[in-house]
Amino acid sequence: MKSISLYVDKESFIHDFDPITKLLYILFALFLPLILLSFTVSFISVGVSIVLLMAAGVIRKTIPVFSFVFLVLITVVIIQGLFRPENETILFQIGPLAMYKEGLLYALTITLRVMNIVSAFLILVLTTKPSDLVETLVRKGMSPRIGYVIVSVFQIIPEMMASMSTITDAQRARGMETEGKLSVRMKAFLPLLGPVILGALINTKERALALEVRGFNSHVPKTYLYEEKTHALSKWVQAILLLLLVGAGVWRIFG
Amino acid sequence: MNKIVVEGLKYKYPLSDTLALDDLSFQVKEGEFIGIIGKNSAGKSTLCQALVGLVPHFYKGAYGGKVFIDGLEVKNQTIADISLKVGMVFQNPFTQVTGSKMTVYEEIAFGLENIGIPRSEMIARIDYVLDLLKIEQVKDQNPFDLSGGQMQRMAIASIIAMKPDILVLDEPTSQLDPAGSEEVFQAIQSLSKQGITIILAEHKMEKVALYCHRVLLLDDGKMVDINTPGKIFSRGDLEQHGVAAPVYTRVCKELGVRKAGTSEFPVTLAEAESVLRGRKI
């Protein structure tokens, strides 16, 4: 089945780490550059994330994500370079448009921060099964209902898309035009929505019934099929990340 | 001992003007295998859901009379509590997939996790039901990638794994081929022999006649009769109630052959064979 999750099923030491450590790493990558406010730290942080992504063997999967992010960042660079109020030093000029040093430096900061956050998130998203992540969070006290909603989306959306294409085929078999000009396609879309939405509502009711009889609302403490995923080094990695963060904070305040 | 007691059960769905269940009363003993038959919209599914508490707790609507499961009144219990005693398998296997599990194995574990079964016990039970319903070979597949029949077996397996005292099955073999539905019936029968009480709504009359101890005939929400398959299928008014007797019974009715010493017609292949072979041609 087509999955809408970005998870890459591979064996690597990054995959072996538990989701909590990866979540902590995101916090670490997010706050360290904010606390230390230096280009070098941001560069190192992005670099570390990218090395980890390569170690996990998922670097190729990051290319589409990064290219989308860059598309957004280019506009930031252009706008900040041209129009930032603090702009003074002209770096170069193209016709009437002048690029300023201050704006470009500021754009570089933003670019690094975004890269930093995106790459840290990608480590979590690409190397953790959504169901593992949610199960860990439920163990830590998240409501199983919210957990169910998050995980089921990954399967039920593709399922709805599949039923949409079945209905499209059925309508086409009865002679409905579904290809050609934009206006034809738009017209073809409307009669599909009724069956898809109504069908989804009915399915939701039946699925709710099925969940009820499988004890979904039971008040008995939940048990789990799999043992909680932990890595021998998890505790150490978590401790080091926290220490580094606290250390950076202390250095920033007193240093 | 009576496992299920239904007294004057009446039920009307919200926004509906007619009674879906109209004054039903019957008892089911522990370990009995009861078939529910009747034409479409006779109330079979509603009755099944009334035994699990989905009627009235899930749908609301107007409810009268009493349903006792093991002495506990369904109206005063929550669905979660009743689901520990009564398991239910629905008609449509596609909507019984929870959608939150990536493999058949995990899918079966879903109910067990919710009711707090320890891990070792959980694994033993899953292995047992995978074998019972013959779906070990798909245990690592995604539930949505299964065929209709495999999905239906998985749905039954998921409920059986929860080890209910009473198993309610609403047309559990609608997606299965003849060989597959025979296998499922054999599995259900083996559970019945272990002492599990079984309630089965089904249109395949030959199977009902072969496996059920007693048959409950419903028409328009009213209970016409509850009796042995032989008595029910020998009734003269079956067609008025929208039900056709098993093909063996219909043949024997045409031929006018009854079981020796009774007024009943044969209802299974074996009975029909022995009666017909006994006749001199």
Coordinates of C-alpha atoms in Angstrom, one line a residue:
Chain A
M1 CA 0.0 0.0 0.0
K2 CA 1.1 3.5 -0.8
S3 CA 2.1 5.2 2.4
I4 CA 2.0 9.0 3.1
S5 CA 4.6 8.7 5.8
L6 CA 8.2 9.7 5.0
Y7 CA 9.6 6.9 7.1
V8 CA 12.5 5.0 5.4
D9 CA 12.7 1.4 6.6
K10 CA 16.4 0.7 7.0
E11 CA 18.9 -0.6 9.5
S12 CA 21.2 1.9 11.1
F13 CA 22.2 3.1 14.5
I14 CA 20.1 6.2 14.1
H15 CA 17.0 4.0 13.5
D16 CA 17.8 2.0 16.6
F17 CA 17.5 5.1 18.9
D18 CA 14.2 5.6 20.6
P19 CA 11.9 8.5 19.5
I20 CA 12.4 10.4 22.8
T21 CA 16.1 10.8 22.2
K22 CA 15.3 12.1 18.7
L23 CA 12.7 14.5 20.1
L24 CA 15.3 15.7 22.5
Y25 CA 17.8 16.2 19.7
I26 CA 15.3 18.4 17.9
L27 CA 15.0 20.6 21.0
F28 CA 18.7 20.7 21.3
A29 CA 19.2 21.7 17.7
L30 CA 16.5 24.3 18.0
F31 CA 17.7 26.0 21.1
L32 CA 21.5 25.8 21.0
P33 CA 21.9 28.3 18.1
L34 CA 19.3 30.5 19.7
I35 CA 21.2 30.5 23.0
L36 CA 24.7 30.9 21.6
L37 CA 23.8 33.2 18.6
S38 CA 26.9 32.4 16.6
F39 CA 27.3 31.4 13.0
T40 CA 29.9 28.7 13.8
V41 CA 27.5 27.0 16.2
S42 CA 24.7 27.0 13.7
F43 CA 27.0 25.7 11.0
I44 CA 28.2 22.9 13.3
S45 CA 24.6 22.0 14.3
V46 CA 23.4 21.8 10.7
G47 CA 26.6 19.8 9.8
V48 CA 26.0 17.3 12.6
S49 CA 22.4 16.8 11.6
I50 CA 23.4 16.2 8.0
V51 CA 26.1 13.8 9.0
L52 CA 23.5 11.9 11.1
L53 CA 21.1 11.8 8.2
M54 CA 23.9 10.4 6.0
A55 CA 24.8 7.8 8.7
A56 CA 21.1 6.7 8.7
G57 CA 21.3 6.3 4.9
V58 CA 18.3 8.6 4.3
I59 CA 20.1 11.7 2.9
R60 CA 18.6 11.2 -0.6
K61 CA 15.1 11.4 0.9
T62 CA 15.9 14.8 2.3
I63 CA 16.5 16.3 -1.2
P64 CA 12.8 17.0 -2.1
V65 CA 12.2 18.5 1.4
F66 CA 15.3 20.7 1.3
S67 CA 14.6 21.9 -2.3
F68 CA 11.1 23.0 -1.2
V69 CA 12.6 24.8 1.8
F70 CA 15.2 26.5 -0.4
L71 CA 12.5 27.8 -2.7
V72 CA 11.0 29.6 0.3
L73 CA 14.4 30.7 1.6
I74 CA 15.4 32.3 -1.8
T75 CA 12.6 34.8 -1.4
V76 CA 13.8 35.6 2.1
V77 CA 17.4 36.2 0.8
I78 CA 16.1 38.5 -2.0
I79 CA 13.7 40.5 0.1
Q80 CA 16.1 40.9 3.1
G81 CA 19.0 41.7 0.8
L82 CA 17.1 44.4 -1.0
F83 CA 14.8 46.0 1.5
R84 CA 16.0 45.4 5.1
P85 CA 15.7 48.7 7.0
E86 CA 19.2 48.4 8.5
N87 CA 20.8 48.0 5.0
E88 CA 23.8 50.4 4.6
T89 CA 26.7 48.7 2.9
I90 CA 26.1 47.9 -0.8
L91 CA 27.6 44.6 -1.7
F92 CA 26.8 44.6 -5.4
Q93 CA 24.4 46.2 -7.8
I94 CA 22.3 44.8 -10.7
G95 CA 20.9 47.7 -12.6
P96 CA 18.8 49.7 -10.2
L97 CA 18.7 46.9 -7.6
A98 CA 21.3 47.0 -4.8
M99 CA 22.1 44.0 -2.6
Y100 CA 23.1 45.0 0.9
K101 CA 25.5 43.2 3.3
E102 CA 23.4 43.6 6.4
G103 CA 20.3 42.1 4.8
L104 CA 22.2 39.2 3.3
L105 CA 23.8 38.4 6.7
Y106 CA 20.4 38.5 8.3
A107 CA 19.0 36.2 5.6
L108 CA 21.9 33.8 6.2
T109 CA 21.0 33.6 9.9
I110 CA 17.5 32.8 9.0
T111 CA 18.5 30.2 6.4
L112 CA 20.8 28.5 8.9
R113 CA 18.1 28.3 11.5
V114 CA 15.5 26.9 9.1
M115 CA 18.0 24.4 7.8
N116 CA 18.9 23.5 11.4
I117 CA 15.2 22.9 12.4
V118 CA 14.3 21.1 9.2
S119 CA 17.3 18.7 9.3
A120 CA 16.8 17.9 13.0
F121 CA 13.1 17.2 12.3
L122 CA 14.0 15.0 9.3
I123 CA 16.1 12.8 11.5
L124 CA 13.0 12.0 13.5
V125 CA 10.6 11.8 10.6
L126 CA 12.7 9.7 8.3
T127 CA 14.1 7.2 10.8
T128 CA 11.0 6.7 13.1
K129 CA 7.9 4.8 12.3
P130 CA 4.9 7.1 13.0
S131 CA 3.3 4.3 15.0
D132 CA 6.5 3.9 17.2
L133 CA 6.6 7.6 17.9
V134 CA 2.9 7.7 18.9
E135 CA 3.2 4.5 21.0
T136 CA 6.2 6.0 22.9
L137 CA 4.2 9.2 23.5
V138 CA 1.1 7.2 24.7
R139 CA 3.4 5.4 27.1
K140 CA 4.6 8.7 28.4
G141 CA 1.0 9.7 29.1
M142 CA -0.5 11.0 25.8
S143 CA -4.2 10.1 25.4
P144 CA -4.5 6.9 23.3
R145 CA -7.4 8.5 21.5
I146 CA -5.2 11.3 20.2
G147 CA -2.6 8.7 19.4
Y148 CA -5.1 6.7 17.4
V149 CA -6.1 9.8 15.4
I150 CA -2.5 10.6 14.5
V151 CA -1.6 7.1 13.5
S152 CA -4.8 6.2 11.6
V153 CA -4.5 9.3 9.4
F154 CA -1.4 7.7 7.8
Q155 CA -3.5 4.7 6.7
I156 CA -6.9 6.0 6.3
I157 CA -6.0 8.9 3.9
P158 CA -4.4 6.6 1.4
E159 CA -7.4 4.3 1.8
M160 CA -9.7 7.2 1.0
M161 CA -7.6 8.1 -2.0
A162 CA -7.9 4.5 -3.2
S163 CA -11.7 4.5 -2.9
M164 CA -11.7 7.9 -4.7
S165 CA -9.9 6.3 -7.7
T166 CA -12.3 3.3 -7.6
I167 CA -15.3 5.7 -7.7
T168 CA -13.6 7.7 -10.6
D169 CA -13.2 4.5 -12.5
A170 CA -16.8 3.5 -11.9
Q171 CA -18.1 6.9 -13.1
R172 CA -15.8 6.8 -16.1
A173 CA -17.2 3.3 -16.9
R174 CA -20.7 4.9 -17.0
G175 CA -19.5 7.5 -19.6
M176 CA -18.4 10.4 -17.5
E177 CA -15.7 12.6 -19.0
T178 CA -12.8 12.8 -16.5
E179 CA -10.0 14.0 -18.8
G180 CA -9.4 16.9 -21.0
K181 CA -9.8 20.6 -20.4
L182 CA -9.7 22.1 -16.9
S183 CA -13.4 22.9 -17.0
V184 CA -14.2 19.2 -17.9
R185 CA -12.0 18.0 -15.0
M186 CA -13.6 20.4 -12.6
K187 CA -17.1 19.2 -13.6
A188 CA -16.0 15.6 -13.2
F189 CA -14.8 16.3 -9.7
L190 CA -18.2 17.3 -8.2
P191 CA -20.1 14.0 -8.7
L192 CA -17.1 12.2 -7.1
L193 CA -17.2 14.1 -3.9
G194 CA -20.7 12.9 -2.8
P195 CA -19.9 9.2 -2.8
V196 CA -16.4 9.7 -1.3
I197 CA -17.6 11.9 1.6
L198 CA -20.7 10.0 2.4
G199 CA -18.8 6.7 2.1
A200 CA -16.2 8.1 4.4
L201 CA -18.8 9.1 7.0
I202 CA -20.5 5.7 6.9
N203 CA -17.1 4.0 7.2
T204 CA -16.2 6.2 10.2
K205 CA -19.4 5.1 11.9
E206 CA -18.7 1.4 11.3
R207 CA -15.1 1.8 12.3
A208 CA -16.2 3.5 15.5
L209 CA -18.4 0.5 16.3
A210 CA -15.6 -1.9 15.6
L211 CA -13.2 0.0 17.9
E212 CA -15.8 0.0 20.7
V213 CA -16.1 -3.7 20.7
R214 CA -12.4 -4.1 20.8
G215 CA -12.2 -2.3 24.1
F216 CA -10.9 1.0 22.8
N217 CA -12.7 2.9 25.6
S218 CA -11.7 0.4 28.2
H219 CA -10.4 1.9 31.5
V220 CA -8.0 -1.0 32.1
P221 CA -4.4 0.1 31.9
K222 CA -3.1 -0.5 28.4
T223 CA -0.4 -3.1 27.6
Y224 CA 1.8 -3.2 24.6
L225 CA 2.7 -5.9 22.1
Y226 CA 6.2 -4.7 21.8
E227 CA 8.7 -3.9 24.5
E228 CA 9.6 -0.2 24.8
K229 CA 12.3 0.6 22.3
T230 CA 15.5 1.8 24.1
H231 CA 19.1 2.0 23.1
A232 CA 21.9 1.2 25.5
L233 CA 23.3 4.7 24.8
S234 CA 20.0 6.5 25.0
K235 CA 20.4 7.7 28.5
W236 CA 23.9 8.9 27.9
V237 CA 23.0 10.7 24.7
Q238 CA 20.1 12.4 26.4
A239 CA 22.2 13.4 29.3
I240 CA 24.9 14.9 27.1
L241 CA 22.4 16.8 25.0
L242 CA 20.8 18.3 28.2
L243 CA 24.2 19.1 29.7
L244 CA 25.3 20.9 26.6
L245 CA 22.1 22.9 26.5
V246 CA 22.3 23.8 30.2
G247 CA 26.1 24.6 29.8
A248 CA 25.4 26.9 26.9
G249 CA 22.7 28.7 28.9
V250 CA 25.0 29.2 31.8
W251 CA 27.8 30.4 29.6
R252 CA 25.5 32.8 27.8
I253 CA 24.3 34.3 31.2
F254 CA 27.6 34.5 33.1
G255 CA 30.2 34.3 30.3
Chain B
M1 CA -27.3 -21.8 33.2
N2 CA -28.7 -19.0 31.0
K3 CA -25.9 -17.0 29.5
I4 CA -28.1 -14.5 27.7
V5 CA -31.6 -13.5 28.8
V6 CA -33.7 -11.1 26.6
E7 CA -37.0 -9.9 28.0
G8 CA -39.4 -7.9 26.0
L9 CA -36.7 -6.1 24.1
K10 CA -38.0 -3.2 22.0
Y11 CA -35.8 -0.7 20.1
K12 CA -36.3 2.2 17.7
Y13 CA -33.4 3.9 16.0
P14 CA -33.2 7.7 16.4
L15 CA -35.1 9.5 13.5
S16 CA -36.9 6.3 12.6
D17 CA -40.7 5.8 13.0
T18 CA -40.7 2.0 13.1
L19 CA -39.5 -0.4 15.7
A20 CA -36.3 -2.2 14.6
L21 CA -36.8 -4.8 17.4
D22 CA -40.3 -5.5 18.6
D23 CA -40.8 -7.3 21.8
L24 CA -38.2 -10.0 21.7
S25 CA -37.9 -12.6 24.5
F26 CA -35.6 -15.6 24.6
Q27 CA -32.9 -17.3 26.6
V28 CA -29.6 -18.7 25.5
K29 CA -27.8 -21.3 27.6
E30 CA -24.0 -21.4 28.1
G31 CA -22.3 -23.1 25.2
E32 CA -25.2 -22.9 22.8
F33 CA -24.8 -22.1 19.1
I34 CA -27.7 -20.0 18.0
G35 CA -28.4 -18.9 14.4
I36 CA -30.4 -15.8 13.6
I37 CA -32.1 -15.8 10.3
G38 CA -34.5 -13.5 8.5
K39 CA -34.7 -11.4 5.3
N40 CA -32.8 -8.2 4.9
S41 CA -33.7 -5.5 7.4
A42 CA -35.5 -8.0 9.6
G43 CA -33.5 -6.8 12.6
K44 CA -30.7 -9.4 12.6
S45 CA -27.8 -6.8 12.9
T46 CA -29.7 -4.7 15.4
L47 CA -30.3 -7.7 17.6
C48 CA -26.6 -8.6 17.4
Q49 CA -25.7 -5.1 18.4
A50 CA -28.2 -5.1 21.2
L51 CA -26.3 -8.1 22.7
V52 CA -23.0 -6.2 22.8
G53 CA -24.5 -3.0 24.1
L54 CA -24.0 -0.9 20.9
V55 CA -27.8 -0.7 21.0
P56 CA -28.6 1.5 22.9
H57 CA -25.2 2.9 24.1
F58 CA -23.7 3.8 20.7
Y59 CA -26.8 4.8 18.8
K60 CA -29.1 6.1 21.6
G61 CA -32.7 5.9 20.4
A62 CA -35.7 4.5 22.2
Y63 CA -35.1 1.3 24.2
G64 CA -37.4 -0.9 26.2
G65 CA -37.2 -4.3 27.8
K66 CA -34.1 -5.9 29.3
V67 CA -31.0 -7.8 28.0
F68 CA -28.9 -9.7 30.6
I69 CA -25.5 -11.0 29.8
D70 CA -24.3 -13.3 32.6
G71 CA -26.8 -11.7 34.9
L72 CA -25.6 -8.2 34.1
E73 CA -28.1 -5.8 32.5
V74 CA -26.6 -4.4 29.3
K75 CA -28.3 -1.0 29.7
N76 CA -26.5 -0.4 33.0
Q77 CA -23.0 -1.4 31.7
T78 CA -20.6 0.4 29.4
I79 CA -19.7 -1.0 26.0
A80 CA -16.1 -1.5 27.2
D81 CA -17.2 -3.7 30.1
I82 CA -19.6 -5.7 28.0
S83 CA -16.9 -6.2 25.3
L84 CA -14.9 -8.2 27.9
K85 CA -17.7 -10.8 27.9
V86 CA -19.1 -10.5 24.4
G87 CA -17.1 -10.2 21.2
M88 CA -18.7 -9.0 18.0
V89 CA -17.6 -9.5 14.4
F90 CA -19.4 -7.2 11.9
Q91 CA -20.5 -7.7 8.3
N92 CA -18.0 -5.4 6.5
P93 CA -14.4 -6.5 7.1
F94 CA -13.0 -3.3 5.6
T95 CA -14.3 -1.0 8.3
Q96 CA -13.2 -3.4 11.1
V97 CA -9.5 -2.7 10.3
T98 CA -8.5 -0.2 12.9
G99 CA -6.2 1.7 10.6
S100 CA -3.6 2.3 13.3
K101 CA -1.6 -0.9 12.9
M102 CA 0.9 -1.7 10.1
T103 CA 0.7 -5.5 10.2
V104 CA -2.0 -8.2 10.6
Y105 CA -0.1 -9.4 13.7
E106 CA -0.3 -5.9 15.4
E107 CA -3.8 -5.5 14.2
I108 CA -4.9 -8.6 16.2
A109 CA -3.0 -7.3 19.2
F110 CA -5.0 -4.0 19.2
G111 CA -7.9 -5.3 21.2
L112 CA -5.6 -7.2 23.6
E113 CA -3.5 -4.1 24.3
N114 CA -6.7 -2.2 25.1
I115 CA -7.9 -4.7 27.6
G116 CA -4.5 -5.0 29.3
I117 CA -3.4 -8.5 28.4
P118 CA 0.2 -9.2 29.4
R119 CA 2.7 -9.5 26.5
S120 CA 3.5 -13.2 26.8
E121 CA -0.2 -14.1 26.9
M122 CA -0.9 -11.7 24.0
I123 CA 1.7 -13.4 21.8
A124 CA 0.3 -16.9 22.7
R125 CA -3.2 -15.9 21.9
I126 CA -2.3 -14.2 18.6
D127 CA -0.4 -17.3 17.4
Y128 CA -3.4 -19.4 18.4
V129 CA -5.9 -17.4 16.4
L130 CA -3.6 -17.0 13.4
D131 CA -3.5 -20.8 13.3
L132 CA -7.2 -21.3 14.0
L133 CA -8.2 -19.0 11.1
K134 CA -5.3 -20.1 8.9
I135 CA -3.9 -16.6 8.3
E136 CA -0.3 -17.1 9.5
Q137 CA 1.1 -16.6 6.0
V138 CA -0.2 -13.0 6.0
K139 CA 0.8 -12.0 9.5
D140 CA 3.4 -9.5 8.4
Q141 CA 1.3 -7.9 5.7
N142 CA -0.5 -4.6 5.9
P143 CA -4.1 -5.2 6.9
F144 CA -5.4 -3.0 4.0
D145 CA -3.5 -5.1 1.5
L146 CA -5.4 -8.3 2.3
S147 CA -8.2 -9.8 0.1
G148 CA -11.8 -9.5 1.4
G149 CA -11.7 -13.0 2.7
Q150 CA -8.4 -12.7 4.5
M151 CA -9.6 -9.5 6.0
Q152 CA -12.7 -11.2 7.2
R153 CA -10.7 -13.9 8.8
M154 CA -8.5 -11.3 10.4
A155 CA -11.6 -9.5 11.8
I156 CA -12.8 -12.8 13.4
A157 CA -9.3 -13.6 14.7
S158 CA -9.0 -10.2 16.3
I159 CA -12.2 -10.8 18.3
I160 CA -11.6 -14.4 19.2
A161 CA -8.1 -13.4 20.5
M162 CA -9.9 -11.4 23.1
K163 CA -11.4 -14.6 24.4
P164 CA -15.0 -13.5 25.0
D165 CA -17.5 -15.9 26.7
I166 CA -20.0 -15.1 24.0
L167 CA -19.2 -14.5 20.3
V168 CA -21.6 -12.6 18.2
L169 CA -21.0 -12.9 14.4
D170 CA -23.0 -10.8 11.9
E171 CA -22.6 -12.5 8.6
P172 CA -19.0 -13.3 9.1
T173 CA -18.5 -15.2 5.8
S174 CA -20.0 -12.7 3.3
Q175 CA -16.7 -12.2 1.6
L176 CA -15.5 -15.7 1.6
D177 CA -15.6 -18.4 -1.1
P178 CA -17.3 -21.7 -0.3
A179 CA -14.1 -23.4 0.9
G180 CA -13.1 -20.4 3.0
S181 CA -16.5 -20.1 4.6
E182 CA -16.5 -23.8 5.4
E183 CA -13.1 -23.3 7.2
V184 CA -14.4 -20.4 9.1
F185 CA -17.5 -22.4 10.2
Q186 CA -15.3 -25.2 11.3
A187 CA -13.2 -22.8 13.4
I188 CA -16.4 -21.3 14.9
Q189 CA -17.7 -24.9 15.7
S190 CA -14.4 -25.8 17.4
L191 CA -14.9 -22.7 19.6
S192 CA -18.5 -23.8 20.3
K193 CA -17.2 -27.2 21.4
Q194 CA -14.9 -25.4 23.9
G195 CA -18.0 -24.0 25.5
I196 CA -18.1 -20.6 24.0
T197 CA -21.7 -19.3 23.4
I198 CA -22.2 -18.4 19.8
I199 CA -24.8 -16.1 18.2
L200 CA -24.6 -16.1 14.4
A201 CA -26.6 -14.0 11.9
E202 CA -26.3 -15.7 8.6
H203 CA -28.0 -16.1 5.2
K204 CA -26.3 -19.4 4.3
M205 CA -29.1 -21.7 5.5
E206 CA -27.3 -24.9 4.7
K207 CA -24.6 -23.8 7.2
V208 CA -27.1 -22.6 9.8
A209 CA -28.9 -26.0 9.6
L210 CA -25.6 -27.9 9.9
Y211 CA -23.9 -26.0 12.7
C212 CA -26.5 -24.3 14.9
H213 CA -28.2 -25.9 17.9
R214 CA -31.2 -23.6 17.7
V215 CA -32.4 -21.1 15.1
L216 CA -34.1 -17.7 15.8
L217 CA -36.4 -16.6 13.0
L218 CA -36.9 -12.8 12.8
D219 CA -39.3 -10.9 10.6
D220 CA -39.9 -7.1 10.7
G221 CA -38.2 -6.9 14.1
K222 CA -40.5 -9.5 15.6
M223 CA -39.4 -12.9 16.7
V224 CA -41.4 -15.6 14.8
D225 CA -39.9 -18.6 16.5
I226 CA -36.8 -20.0 18.2
N227 CA -36.3 -23.7 17.8
T228 CA -34.1 -26.5 16.5
P229 CA -33.1 -26.2 12.8
G230 CA -35.3 -29.2 12.0
K231 CA -38.4 -27.5 13.4
I232 CA -37.7 -24.1 12.0
F233 CA -37.0 -25.2 8.5
S234 CA -39.9 -27.6 8.4
R235 CA -42.3 -24.7 9.0
G236 CA -44.8 -24.1 6.2
D237 CA -44.7 -20.3 6.3
L238 CA -41.0 -19.8 5.8
E239 CA -41.5 -18.1 2.5
Q240 CA -44.0 -15.6 3.9
H241 CA -41.2 -14.6 6.3
G242 CA -38.8 -14.1 3.4
V243 CA -36.5 -17.1 4.2
A244 CA -35.8 -20.1 2.0
A245 CA -35.1 -23.4 3.7
P246 CA -31.8 -25.3 3.0
V247 CA -31.8 -26.8 -0.5
Y248 CA -31.9 -30.3 1.0
T249 CA -35.0 -29.5 2.9
R250 CA -36.7 -28.0 -0.1
V251 CA -36.0 -31.1 -2.2
C252 CA -37.3 -33.4 0.6
K253 CA -40.4 -31.2 0.9
E254 CA -41.1 -31.5 -2.8
L255 CA -40.7 -35.3 -2.5
G256 CA -42.7 -35.4 0.7
V257 CA -40.1 -37.3 2.7
R258 CA -39.8 -36.7 6.4
K259 CA -37.4 -37.9 9.0
A260 CA -38.4 -41.3 10.3
G261 CA -40.8 -41.0 13.2
T262 CA -41.1 -37.2 13.2
S263 CA -43.0 -34.5 11.2
E264 CA -39.7 -32.8 10.4
F265 CA -38.0 -32.6 7.0
P266 CA -34.2 -33.3 6.8
V267 CA -32.2 -30.1 7.0
T268 CA -28.6 -31.2 6.3
L269 CA -27.0 -33.2 3.5
A270 CA -26.3 -36.1 5.7
E271 CA -29.9 -36.3 7.0
A272 CA -31.3 -36.0 3.5
E273 CA -29.0 -38.6 2.2
S274 CA -29.9 -41.2 4.9
V275 CA -33.6 -40.5 4.5
L276 CA -33.5 -40.7 0.8
R277 CA -31.2 -43.8 0.6
G278 CA -33.7 -45.5 3.0
R279 CA -36.4 -45.2 0.4
K280 CA -36.9 -47.8 -2.2
I281 CA -37.0 -46.4 -5.6

